[in-house]
Tab-separated table of C-alpha atoms in Angstrom:
chain	number	residue	atom	x	y	z
X	106	MET	CA	-0.442	-0.431	-0.180
X	107	GLN	CA	0.939	3.338	-0.841
X	108	THR	CA	2.473	5.681	2.467
X	109	TYR	CA	3.355	8.712	3.006
X	110	SER	CA	6.352	10.317	4.085
X	111	ALA	CA	6.212	13.376	6.537
X	112	VAL	CA	9.294	15.175	7.286
X	113	VAL	CA	9.549	15.736	11.591
X	114	THR	CA	12.438	18.898	10.469
X	115	THR	CA	10.581	20.633	7.696
X	116	GLY	CA	6.521	20.005	9.001
X	117	ILE	CA	5.626	18.285	5.126
X	118	TYR	CA	4.458	15.118	4.393
X	119	CYS	CA	5.057	14.308	0.698
X	120	LEU	CA	4.845	10.704	-2.125
X	121	PRO	CA	7.113	8.326	-1.560
X	122	THR	CA	8.018	9.262	-5.664
X	123	CYS	CA	8.763	12.930	-4.620
X	124	GLY	CA	12.558	14.069	-5.382
X	125	ALA	CA	13.377	15.490	-1.850
X	126	GLY	CA	15.977	13.545	-0.098
X	127	PRO	CA	14.953	13.828	3.745
X	128	LYS	CA	17.997	12.296	5.643
X	129	PRO	CA	15.919	8.665	6.745
X	130	GLU	CA	15.690	9.673	10.315
X	131	ASN	CA	13.596	12.360	10.113
X	132	VAL	CA	10.821	10.335	8.408
X	133	ARG	CA	7.762	8.813	9.426
X	134	ARG	CA	5.100	6.735	7.253
X	135	ILE	CA	2.084	7.840	7.538
X	136	PRO	CA	-0.515	5.659	5.721
X	137	ILE	CA	-2.990	8.460	4.521
X	138	ALA	CA	-2.658	12.460	3.771
X	139	ALA	CA	-5.561	12.801	6.147
X	140	ALA	CA	-3.656	11.629	8.866
X	141	ALA	CA	-0.714	13.791	8.393
X	142	GLU	CA	-2.323	16.838	7.677
X	143	ALA	CA	-4.141	15.841	11.675
X	144	GLN	CA	-0.351	15.383	12.566
X	145	GLY	CA	0.282	18.915	11.515
X	146	PHE	CA	2.032	18.195	8.253
X	147	ARG	CA	1.372	20.174	4.947
X	148	ALA	CA	1.055	18.888	1.375
X	149	CYS	CA	4.381	19.310	-0.306
X	150	MET	CA	4.395	22.150	-2.876
X	151	ARG	CA	6.634	19.734	-5.551
X	152	CYS	CA	4.927	16.228	-5.323
X	153	ARG	CA	1.554	18.125	-4.981
X	154	PRO	CA	0.064	14.585	-2.940
X	155	TYR	CA	-3.385	15.855	-2.681
X	156	ARG	CA	-3.582	15.678	-6.350
X	157	ALA	CA	-3.303	11.684	-5.664
X	158	GLN	CA	-5.958	9.452	-4.918
X	159	GLN	CA	-6.129	8.868	-1.187
X	160	PRO	CA	-4.924	5.225	-0.849
X	161	LEU	CA	-7.693	2.417	0.755
X	162	SER	CA	-6.198	-0.032	2.732
X	163	TRP	CA	-7.512	-3.735	3.811
X	164	ASP	CA	-4.891	-5.007	5.717
X	165	GLY	CA	-6.875	-3.761	8.974
X	166	PRO	CA	-10.103	-4.116	9.898
X	167	GLU	CA	-12.788	-5.272	7.450
X	168	LEU	CA	-15.104	-2.882	9.507
X	169	VAL	CA	-12.537	0.025	9.303
X	170	CYS	CA	-12.262	-0.757	5.690
X	171	ARG	CA	-15.806	-0.895	4.434
X	172	ALA	CA	-16.565	2.892	7.099
X	173	VAL	CA	-13.640	4.113	5.549
X	174	GLN	CA	-15.076	4.082	1.849
X	175	LEU	CA	-17.945	5.655	3.143
X	176	VAL	CA	-17.123	7.879	4.593
X	177	LEU	CA	-15.402	9.249	1.222
X	178	ASP	CA	-18.788	8.048	-0.488
X	179	GLY	CA	-20.568	11.216	1.512
X	180	ALA	CA	-21.983	8.544	4.434
X	181	LEU	CA	-21.253	12.132	7.171
X	182	ASP	CA	-22.149	14.312	4.701
X	183	ASP	CA	-25.986	14.133	6.112
X	184	GLN	CA	-25.212	12.786	9.302
X	185	THR	CA	-23.729	12.713	12.493
X	186	GLU	CA	-20.959	10.468	14.233
X	187	ASP	CA	-23.509	9.188	16.461
X	188	VAL	CA	-25.794	7.751	13.491
X	189	PHE	CA	-23.107	6.718	10.897
X	190	SER	CA	-21.915	4.354	13.559
X	191	ALA	CA	-24.969	3.038	14.886
X	192	ARG	CA	-25.738	2.451	10.669
X	193	LEU	CA	-22.435	-0.174	11.534
X	194	GLY	CA	-23.131	-1.650	14.805
X	195	MET	CA	-20.934	0.101	17.597
X	196	SER	CA	-20.835	3.881	19.490
X	197	ALA	CA	-19.892	6.496	18.192
X	198	ARG	CA	-16.947	6.801	20.722
X	199	ASN	CA	-15.799	3.412	19.337
X	200	LEU	CA	-15.317	4.330	16.328
X	201	ARG	CA	-12.826	7.415	16.515
X	202	ARG	CA	-11.031	4.629	18.714
X	203	LEU	CA	-11.220	2.324	15.553
X	204	PHE	CA	-10.082	4.837	12.901
X	205	ASN	CA	-7.629	6.756	14.762
X	206	GLN	CA	-5.858	3.739	16.116
X	207	GLN	CA	-6.170	1.719	12.740
X	208	VAL	CA	-6.642	5.342	10.241
X	209	GLY	CA	-4.901	8.391	12.512
X	210	VAL	CA	-7.825	10.150	12.171
X	211	THR	CA	-11.983	10.663	13.067
X	212	PRO	CA	-14.457	10.092	9.861
X	213	ALA	CA	-14.890	13.465	10.270
X	214	GLN	CA	-11.696	14.840	10.128
X	215	LEU	CA	-11.029	12.124	6.850
X	216	ALA	CA	-13.881	13.619	5.740
X	217	ARG	CA	-13.009	16.986	5.176
X	218	SER	CA	-9.397	15.964	4.707
X	219	SER	CA	-11.668	14.314	1.418
X	220	ARG	CA	-13.819	17.316	0.460
X	221	THR	CA	-10.721	20.044	0.946
X	222	HIS	CA	-8.256	17.801	-1.268
X	223	PHE	CA	-10.818	17.480	-3.845
X	224	ALA	CA	-11.488	21.449	-3.554
X	225	ARG	CA	-7.936	21.493	-3.974
X	226	ARG	CA	-8.046	19.918	-7.654
X	227	LEU	CA	-10.791	21.738	-8.739
X	228	LEU	CA	-8.995	24.670	-8.265
X	229	ASP	CA	-6.091	23.653	-9.658
X	230	ASP	CA	-7.623	21.865	-13.361
X	231	THR	CA	-11.400	24.022	-13.710
X	232	ASP	CA	-12.709	27.757	-13.951
X	233	LEU	CA	-15.582	26.901	-11.540
X	234	THR	CA	-15.333	29.272	-9.163
X	235	VAL	CA	-14.111	29.477	-5.497
X	236	THR	CA	-18.668	29.702	-4.979
X	237	GLU	CA	-19.334	26.603	-6.904
X	238	ILE	CA	-16.116	24.362	-5.533
X	239	ALA	CA	-17.314	24.875	-2.352
X	240	PHE	CA	-20.618	23.125	-2.761
X	241	ALA	CA	-19.193	20.809	-5.141
X	242	ALA	CA	-16.591	19.771	-2.973
X	243	GLY	CA	-19.440	19.032	-0.420
X	244	PHE	CA	-18.645	21.958	2.455
X	245	GLY	CA	-21.921	23.934	3.638
X	246	SER	CA	-20.590	27.333	3.469
X	247	VAL	CA	-18.125	29.520	1.722
X	248	ARG	CA	-16.053	29.770	5.027
X	249	GLN	CA	-16.135	26.598	5.525
X	250	PHE	CA	-14.091	26.052	3.156
X	251	ASN	CA	-11.725	29.031	3.810
X	252	ARG	CA	-11.452	27.539	7.326
X	253	ALA	CA	-10.618	24.549	5.545
X	254	THR	CA	-8.032	25.309	3.158
X	255	ARG	CA	-6.564	27.227	5.569
X	256	ASP	CA	-6.191	24.902	7.894
X	257	ILE	CA	-5.080	22.041	5.648
X	258	PHE	CA	-3.290	23.820	2.874
X	259	ARG	CA	-1.971	27.244	4.672
X	260	ALA	CA	-3.510	29.210	2.257
X	261	ALA	CA	-7.515	31.077	0.741
X	262	PRO	CA	-8.583	29.252	-1.849
X	263	SER	CA	-7.591	32.027	-3.959
X	264	GLU	CA	-4.107	32.109	-3.016
X	265	LEU	CA	-4.575	28.698	-3.985
X	266	ARG	CA	-5.484	29.357	-7.362
X	267	ALA	CA	-3.063	31.418	-7.881
X	268	ARG	CA	-0.198	28.817	-7.862
X	269	ARG	CA	-1.539	26.546	-10.144
X	270	ARG	CA	0.623	25.046	-12.772
X	271	LYS	CA	-0.351	25.956	-16.591
X	272	ALA	CA	-0.562	22.535	-17.225
X	273	ASP	CA	-2.926	21.762	-14.771
X	274	ARG	CA	-6.137	23.496	-16.152
X	275	LEU	CA	-8.199	21.690	-18.217
X	276	VAL	CA	-9.634	22.610	-21.122
X	277	ALA	CA	-12.749	20.863	-23.034
X	278	ASP	CA	-14.872	21.695	-25.875
X	279	GLY	CA	-17.620	20.561	-23.572
X	280	GLY	CA	-18.846	20.142	-20.202
X	281	LEU	CA	-16.075	20.097	-17.021
X	282	SER	CA	-12.668	17.627	-17.425
X	283	LEU	CA	-11.541	16.672	-14.278
X	284	ARG	CA	-8.161	14.424	-13.870
X	285	LEU	CA	-9.494	11.017	-12.121
X	286	PRO	CA	-5.743	9.759	-10.611
X	287	TYR	CA	-5.549	5.978	-10.112
X	288	ASN	CA	-2.062	3.661	-8.795
X	289	GLY	CA	-1.136	0.189	-10.662
X	290	PRO	CA	-1.732	-0.836	-14.060
X	291	LEU	CA	-5.122	-0.375	-15.949
X	292	ASP	CA	-5.886	-1.758	-19.047
X	293	TRP	CA	-8.808	1.052	-20.338
X	294	ASP	CA	-9.284	-1.173	-23.628
X	295	ALA	CA	-9.917	-4.264	-21.788
X	296	MET	CA	-12.007	-2.371	-19.180
X	297	LEU	CA	-13.661	-0.142	-22.630
X	298	ALA	CA	-14.562	-4.057	-23.635
X	299	TYR	CA	-15.844	-5.192	-20.818
X	300	LEU	CA	-18.611	-2.347	-20.382
X	301	ASP	CA	-19.266	-2.271	-24.022
X	302	ARG	CA	-20.539	-6.321	-24.422
X	303	ARG	CA	-23.013	-5.048	-21.427
X	304	ALA	CA	-23.799	-1.520	-22.107
X	305	ILE	CA	-28.073	-1.000	-21.558
X	306	PRO	CA	-28.640	0.607	-25.011
X	307	GLY	CA	-30.165	4.177	-24.294
X	308	VAL	CA	-28.913	4.204	-20.665
X	309	GLU	CA	-24.678	4.132	-21.880
X	310	SER	CA	-22.767	3.348	-24.818
X	311	VAL	CA	-18.970	3.408	-26.030
X	312	SER	CA	-17.264	5.018	-28.753
X	313	ASP	CA	-13.753	6.237	-30.137
X	314	GLY	CA	-12.277	5.155	-26.415
X	315	VAL	CA	-15.161	6.424	-24.320
X	316	TYR	CA	-17.253	5.602	-22.215
X	317	ARG	CA	-20.508	7.399	-21.440
X	318	ARG	CA	-24.006	7.218	-19.715
X	319	THR	CA	-26.606	8.847	-18.382
X	320	VAL	CA	-26.802	10.168	-14.728
X	321	VAL	CA	-28.731	11.688	-12.138
X	322	ILE	CA	-28.081	14.213	-10.103
X	323	GLU	CA	-30.853	15.504	-6.419
X	324	GLY	CA	-33.201	14.344	-9.428
X	325	ASP	CA	-31.697	15.883	-12.430
X	326	PRO	CA	-30.515	13.608	-15.364
X	327	GLY	CA	-27.173	14.585	-17.044
X	328	VAL	CA	-24.570	12.166	-18.453
X	329	ILE	CA	-20.482	11.287	-17.447
X	330	GLU	CA	-17.977	10.268	-20.051
X	331	LEU	CA	-14.890	8.642	-19.391
X	332	LEU	CA	-12.059	8.212	-21.605
X	333	ARG	CA	-8.077	7.931	-21.391
X	334	GLY	CA	-6.023	10.828	-19.712
X	335	GLY	CA	-2.355	9.603	-19.268
X	336	ASP	CA	-0.608	6.823	-17.475
X	337	ASP	CA	-1.299	7.230	-14.628
X	338	HIS	CA	-5.098	8.959	-14.931
X	339	LEU	CA	-8.332	8.229	-16.628
X	340	VAL	CA	-10.701	11.969	-17.159
X	341	LEU	CA	-13.805	12.561	-16.079
X	342	ARG	CA	-16.321	15.018	-19.000
X	343	ALA	CA	-19.142	15.573	-16.667
X	344	HIS	CA	-22.517	17.417	-17.841
X	345	LEU	CA	-24.445	18.051	-15.713
X	346	PRO	CA	-27.077	21.006	-14.445
X	347	HIS	CA	-24.863	22.225	-11.511
X	348	TRP	CA	-21.663	21.019	-9.511
X	349	GLU	CA	-23.406	20.580	-6.275
X	350	GLY	CA	-22.148	17.238	-4.544
X	351	LEU	CA	-19.767	16.461	-7.295
X	352	ILE	CA	-17.341	15.515	-5.036
X	353	HIS	CA	-19.540	12.116	-4.337
X	354	LEU	CA	-19.994	12.449	-8.722
X	355	VAL	CA	-16.879	12.217	-8.901
X	356	GLU	CA	-16.105	8.596	-6.339
X	357	ARG	CA	-19.364	7.216	-8.115
X	358	ALA	CA	-17.113	7.793	-11.451
X	359	ARG	CA	-14.240	6.226	-10.185
X	360	ARG	CA	-16.033	2.436	-9.095
X	361	ILE	CA	-16.754	2.536	-13.062
X	362	ALA	CA	-12.970	1.609	-13.105
X	363	ALA	CA	-12.095	0.591	-10.359
X	364	LEU	CA	-9.799	2.925	-9.440
X	365	ASP	CA	-9.201	2.052	-6.038
X	366	ALA	CA	-9.097	-1.300	-6.234
X	367	PRO	CA	-5.931	-2.538	-4.843
X	368	THR	CA	-4.764	-4.350	-8.239
X	369	SER	CA	-1.523	-4.711	-7.360
X	370	GLU	CA	-1.502	-6.293	-4.142
X	371	ALA	CA	-3.840	-8.874	-5.864
X	372	ASN	CA	-1.129	-9.705	-8.728
X	373	ALA	CA	1.377	-9.991	-6.106
X	374	ALA	CA	-0.887	-12.521	-4.519
X	375	LEU	CA	-1.621	-15.300	-7.693
X	376	GLU	CA	1.228	-14.311	-9.718
X	377	GLY	CA	3.214	-17.695	-8.265
X	378	ASP	CA	-0.676	-19.240	-8.779
X	379	PRO	CA	0.646	-22.443	-11.460
X	380	LEU	CA	-2.386	-21.399	-13.668
X	381	LEU	CA	-3.144	-17.976	-13.242
X	382	GLY	CA	0.280	-16.743	-12.944
X	383	PRO	CA	0.649	-16.607	-17.108
X	384	LEU	CA	-2.800	-15.027	-17.217
X	385	VAL	CA	-1.604	-11.905	-14.683
X	386	ALA	CA	1.968	-11.522	-16.368
X	387	THR	CA	-0.159	-10.910	-19.726
X	388	ARG	CA	-2.643	-9.016	-18.490
X	389	PRO	CA	-1.430	-6.870	-15.591
X	390	GLY	CA	-3.656	-4.262	-15.774
X	391	LEU	CA	-6.677	-6.476	-16.183
X	392	ARG	CA	-9.517	-5.059	-13.165
X	393	THR	CA	-13.202	-5.948	-12.011
X	394	PRO	CA	-15.652	-3.576	-13.798
X	395	GLY	CA	-17.118	-1.654	-11.240
X	396	ALA	CA	-20.953	-0.077	-11.131
X	397	TRP	CA	-22.576	3.158	-11.323
X	398	ASP	CA	-25.665	2.327	-10.052
X	399	PRO	CA	-26.012	-0.845	-7.878
X	400	PHE	CA	-29.474	-1.158	-8.263
X	401	GLU	CA	-28.804	-0.986	-11.851
X	402	VAL	CA	-26.622	-3.704	-12.067
X	403	GLY	CA	-28.252	-6.178	-9.884
X	404	VAL	CA	-31.283	-5.798	-12.238
X	405	ARG	CA	-29.156	-6.013	-15.403
X	406	ILE	CA	-27.543	-8.933	-13.909
X	407	ILE	CA	-30.699	-10.523	-13.099
X	408	LEU	CA	-32.118	-9.887	-16.573
X	409	GLY	CA	-28.919	-11.894	-18.079
X	410	GLN	CA	-29.407	-15.224	-15.425
X	411	GLN	CA	-29.145	-18.193	-18.338
X	412	VAL	CA	-29.199	-15.940	-21.636
X	413	SER	CA	-26.557	-14.665	-24.181
X	414	VAL	CA	-24.384	-10.834	-23.031
X	415	VAL	CA	-26.024	-9.874	-26.319
X	416	GLY	CA	-29.746	-11.092	-25.552
X	417	ALA	CA	-29.250	-9.757	-21.875
X	418	SER	CA	-28.415	-6.457	-23.394
X	419	THR	CA	-30.770	-6.139	-25.171
X	420	THR	CA	-33.766	-6.910	-22.443
X	421	SER	CA	-32.047	-4.209	-20.831
X	422	GLY	CA	-32.968	-1.435	-23.111
X	423	ARG	CA	-36.361	-2.414	-23.077
X	424	PHE	CA	-36.517	-2.390	-19.317
X	425	ALA	CA	-35.123	1.657	-19.460
X	426	ALA	CA	-37.003	2.266	-22.006
X	427	ALA	CA	-40.256	1.334	-20.762
X	428	LEU	CA	-39.966	2.135	-17.079
X	429	GLY	CA	-36.356	4.919	-17.357
X	430	THR	CA	-37.479	8.768	-17.091
X	431	PRO	CA	-36.909	10.281	-21.442
X	432	VAL	CA	-34.000	12.883	-21.181
X	433	PRO	CA	-34.049	15.030	-24.644
X	434	GLY	CA	-31.340	15.989	-26.788
X	435	LEU	CA	-29.157	13.337	-25.774
X	436	ALA	CA	-28.616	11.639	-29.619
X	437	ALA	CA	-24.992	12.540	-30.347
X	438	PHE	CA	-23.967	10.720	-27.039
X	439	ASP	CA	-26.334	8.066	-28.557
X	440	LEU	CA	-28.347	7.852	-25.201
X	441	GLY	CA	-32.174	9.182	-24.224
X	442	TYR	CA	-33.477	7.205	-20.856
X	443	THR	CA	-31.969	7.257	-16.840
X	444	PHE	CA	-32.582	3.748	-15.027
X	445	PRO	CA	-35.549	3.332	-13.115
X	446	THR	CA	-35.157	3.568	-9.691
X	447	ALA	CA	-36.209	0.800	-7.329
X	448	GLU	CA	-39.324	2.812	-6.330
X	449	THR	CA	-40.082	2.582	-9.798
X	450	VAL	CA	-39.390	-1.340	-10.442
X	451	ALA	CA	-41.332	-2.452	-7.485
X	452	SER	CA	-44.278	-1.056	-8.626
X	453	ALA	CA	-44.845	-1.306	-12.035
X	454	ASP	CA	-46.917	-3.400	-14.238
X	455	LEU	CA	-43.775	-5.977	-15.981
X	456	SER	CA	-45.664	-7.901	-18.506
X	457	ASP	CA	-45.307	-6.117	-21.831
X	458	LEU	CA	-41.772	-6.656	-21.443
X	459	GLY	CA	-40.830	-10.209	-23.004
X	460	LEU	CA	-40.032	-11.257	-19.260
X	461	THR	CA	-40.755	-14.788	-18.365
X	462	ARG	CA	-43.105	-14.905	-14.643
X	463	ALA	CA	-40.621	-15.881	-12.944
X	464	ARG	CA	-37.318	-13.200	-14.144
X	465	ALA	CA	-40.277	-10.817	-13.851
X	466	ALA	CA	-40.558	-12.298	-10.403
X	467	ALA	CA	-37.110	-11.512	-9.496
X	468	VAL	CA	-36.973	-8.029	-10.467
X	469	GLN	CA	-39.406	-6.805	-8.521
X	470	ASN	CA	-38.794	-9.086	-5.095
X	471	PHE	CA	-35.232	-7.182	-5.882
X	472	ALA	CA	-36.652	-3.954	-6.113
X	473	ARG	CA	-38.430	-3.965	-3.606
X	474	ALA	CA	-36.173	-5.132	-1.293
X	475	VAL	CA	-34.138	-2.529	-2.147
X	476	SER	CA	-36.511	-0.084	-2.051
X	477	GLU	CA	-37.897	-1.279	1.449
X	478	GLY	CA	-34.165	-0.771	3.075
X	479	GLN	CA	-34.502	-4.735	3.480
X	480	LEU	CA	-30.691	-5.275	0.958
X	481	ARG	CA	-28.088	-2.863	1.501
X	482	LEU	CA	-25.904	-2.669	-1.778
X	483	ASP	CA	-23.440	0.040	0.056
X	484	GLY	CA	-20.586	-1.495	0.717
X	485	SER	CA	-21.843	-1.458	4.868
X	486	GLN	CA	-21.631	-5.530	5.607
X	487	PRO	CA	-19.840	-8.519	5.199
X	488	LEU	CA	-19.170	-9.857	1.475
X	489	GLU	CA	-20.757	-13.624	3.430
X	490	GLU	CA	-24.103	-11.231	5.167
X	491	PHE	CA	-24.524	-9.493	1.965
X	492	MET	CA	-24.688	-12.543	-0.199
X	493	ALA	CA	-27.236	-13.815	2.693
X	494	SER	CA	-29.308	-10.646	1.942
X	495	VAL	CA	-29.375	-11.322	-1.543
X	496	VAL	CA	-30.251	-14.471	-1.894
X	497	ALA	CA	-32.759	-14.131	0.814
X	498	VAL	CA	-34.901	-12.306	-1.483
X	499	PRO	CA	-36.907	-14.859	-3.299
X	500	GLY	CA	-35.649	-15.948	-7.251
X	501	LEU	CA	-32.276	-15.114	-6.133
X	502	GLY	CA	-29.486	-17.373	-6.117
X	503	PRO	CA	-25.495	-17.890	-5.145
X	504	TRP	CA	-25.005	-16.441	-9.087
X	505	THR	CA	-26.431	-13.937	-9.010
X	506	ALA	CA	-24.735	-12.804	-5.278
X	507	HIS	CA	-21.789	-13.776	-6.239
X	508	VAL	CA	-21.414	-11.284	-9.582
X	509	LEU	CA	-23.252	-8.464	-8.349
X	510	SER	CA	-21.089	-8.865	-4.969
X	511	LEU	CA	-17.928	-9.391	-7.488
X	512	ARG	CA	-19.048	-5.455	-9.376
X	513	LEU	CA	-19.459	-3.985	-6.232
X	514	GLY	CA	-16.418	-3.970	-5.877
X	515	GLU	CA	-15.991	-7.151	-3.172
X	516	ARG	CA	-12.557	-8.562	-3.299
X	517	ASP	CA	-13.081	-11.831	-2.400
X	518	ALA	CA	-16.562	-12.388	-4.771
X	519	PHE	CA	-16.528	-15.392	-6.464
X	520	PRO	CA	-18.900	-16.984	-9.076
X	521	ALA	CA	-17.687	-20.876	-8.780
X	522	SER	CA	-21.215	-21.780	-10.850
X	523	ASP	CA	-20.787	-19.183	-13.769
X	524	LEU	CA	-20.697	-21.404	-17.144
X	525	GLY	CA	-17.810	-18.668	-18.547
X	526	LEU	CA	-15.254	-19.146	-15.788
X	527	LYS	CA	-16.357	-23.207	-16.338
X	528	ARG	CA	-15.152	-23.228	-19.398
X	529	ALA	CA	-12.219	-20.663	-18.875
X	530	TYR	CA	-11.125	-23.086	-15.975
X	531	GLU	CA	-11.251	-26.218	-18.540
X	532	ARG	CA	-9.120	-24.571	-21.850
X	533	VAL	CA	-6.082	-23.380	-18.890
X	534	ALA	CA	-6.417	-26.838	-17.048
X	535	PRO	CA	-7.612	-29.228	-19.799
X	536	GLU	CA	-7.345	-32.158	-17.081
X	537	PRO	CA	-8.021	-31.011	-13.782
X	538	THR	CA	-7.584	-32.534	-10.604
X	539	GLN	CA	-9.839	-29.973	-8.181
X	540	SER	CA	-13.316	-28.768	-9.044
X	541	LEU	CA	-13.281	-24.637	-10.050
X	542	GLU	CA	-14.527	-24.115	-6.705
X	543	GLU	CA	-12.365	-26.763	-4.499
X	544	LEU	CA	-9.311	-24.729	-6.270
X	545	ALA	CA	-10.513	-21.516	-6.003
X	546	GLU	CA	-10.316	-21.452	-1.934
X	547	GLN	CA	-6.467	-21.147	-2.942
X	548	TRP	CA	-7.005	-17.463	-4.280
X	549	ARG	CA	-8.322	-16.382	-1.255
X	550	PRO	CA	-9.298	-13.095	-0.491
X	551	TRP	CA	-8.215	-11.940	-4.500
X	552	ARG	CA	-10.934	-14.599	-6.170
X	553	ALA	CA	-12.559	-11.881	-7.640
X	554	GLN	CA	-9.596	-10.761	-9.248
X	555	ALA	CA	-8.728	-14.681	-9.985
X	556	ALA	CA	-12.440	-14.419	-12.119
X	557	ALA	CA	-11.176	-11.645	-13.589
X	558	HIS	CA	-8.416	-13.381	-15.318
X	559	LEU	CA	-10.218	-16.390	-16.162
X	560	TRP	CA	-12.799	-14.612	-18.236
X	561	ALA	CA	-10.330	-12.305	-20.128
X	562	GLY	CA	-8.235	-15.468	-20.619
X	563	GLN	CA	-11.113	-17.086	-22.843
X	564	THR	CA	-10.647	-14.082	-25.590
């Protein structure tokens, strides 16, 4: 995992790749930037660590790792630490203690640091006003934003913008462009191919190296685009009616391409495996595709049960056209609808969509479970607990639970009964001595990455 170098003699913290050469005895290793800031260190002006994504580690307790992701997703934007900790089944005091021990900051400090870093990148990359940036980053007021930048970066927003480098500013023909940095290799072409094959017509499209989709932000429709930016970042181009809460749109966009997945750690654990090693060496940048909308992906997976990928996409497009909200003026993007909500699907008449009764019932049972809060898609539950809640929904089984978990970023999900995985296993192991499910036990806790390599090995 990436760590930051905090130099006690200068009070500055840096990326590990920074060219500064402090004496080793003066350097502390700190896991995340927020922890360095909580200890009074300020960001280096040479390597600018605020422009890198703060790493998420699976090394600590699973509950803390999930809580960190929820905080970065905005869990503290509209609720207190007391309410948030209760959601995780503990007291706020105990949660703060765990965060201080494992992360080096409280949940509130992590949220503040994340918002301020995001705002600093907007000051560098865009021409948004200070007021627009304050609300885009999730601050409740410009005064809060000013106070945070002075505390963390020792300067007002206007001063920080004056320091930006000429190469920072992104210029686009339309929309707002933002860099999405990532660590480790990324096979963007493989990611695009996966998304293209499973795109929901009218909701998603892929062309000329760009992934596009409709989104709904606080009730208003918009469009986002993801495209290659450089060796260490993608570019997100957003076409939105307003910028409030942009920070959370960016976090969700990152998940589509699994930019925060611990790919390098997974590959290091799997590269010595006699079966997977050659596949990892061939495609080190392969990542398990994620999801913008967990409910949408869940419906897409249910509609894809026991049918071809092409057939599932066709049915999904018909589903979106019938129940989604039309968005005019997007013909140039090959888009036209936003995907329906769980509440809409739960009460809809699905009889005219060409679905079997069993398939229609499964989709509506899933929608009701999500809309009524019986099935949580926010990543707050351990894998086995989440899969049990999926299987408890009538019409959904272990395969659906594993594939949905995999698309939601669970690193140990593994749909061993998947026909594609079985065929891939037979191809790389013509005379297997174990079942795929038995063999996969030795790939824990990185079975999702193993599945991704097996699937990709078929092409």
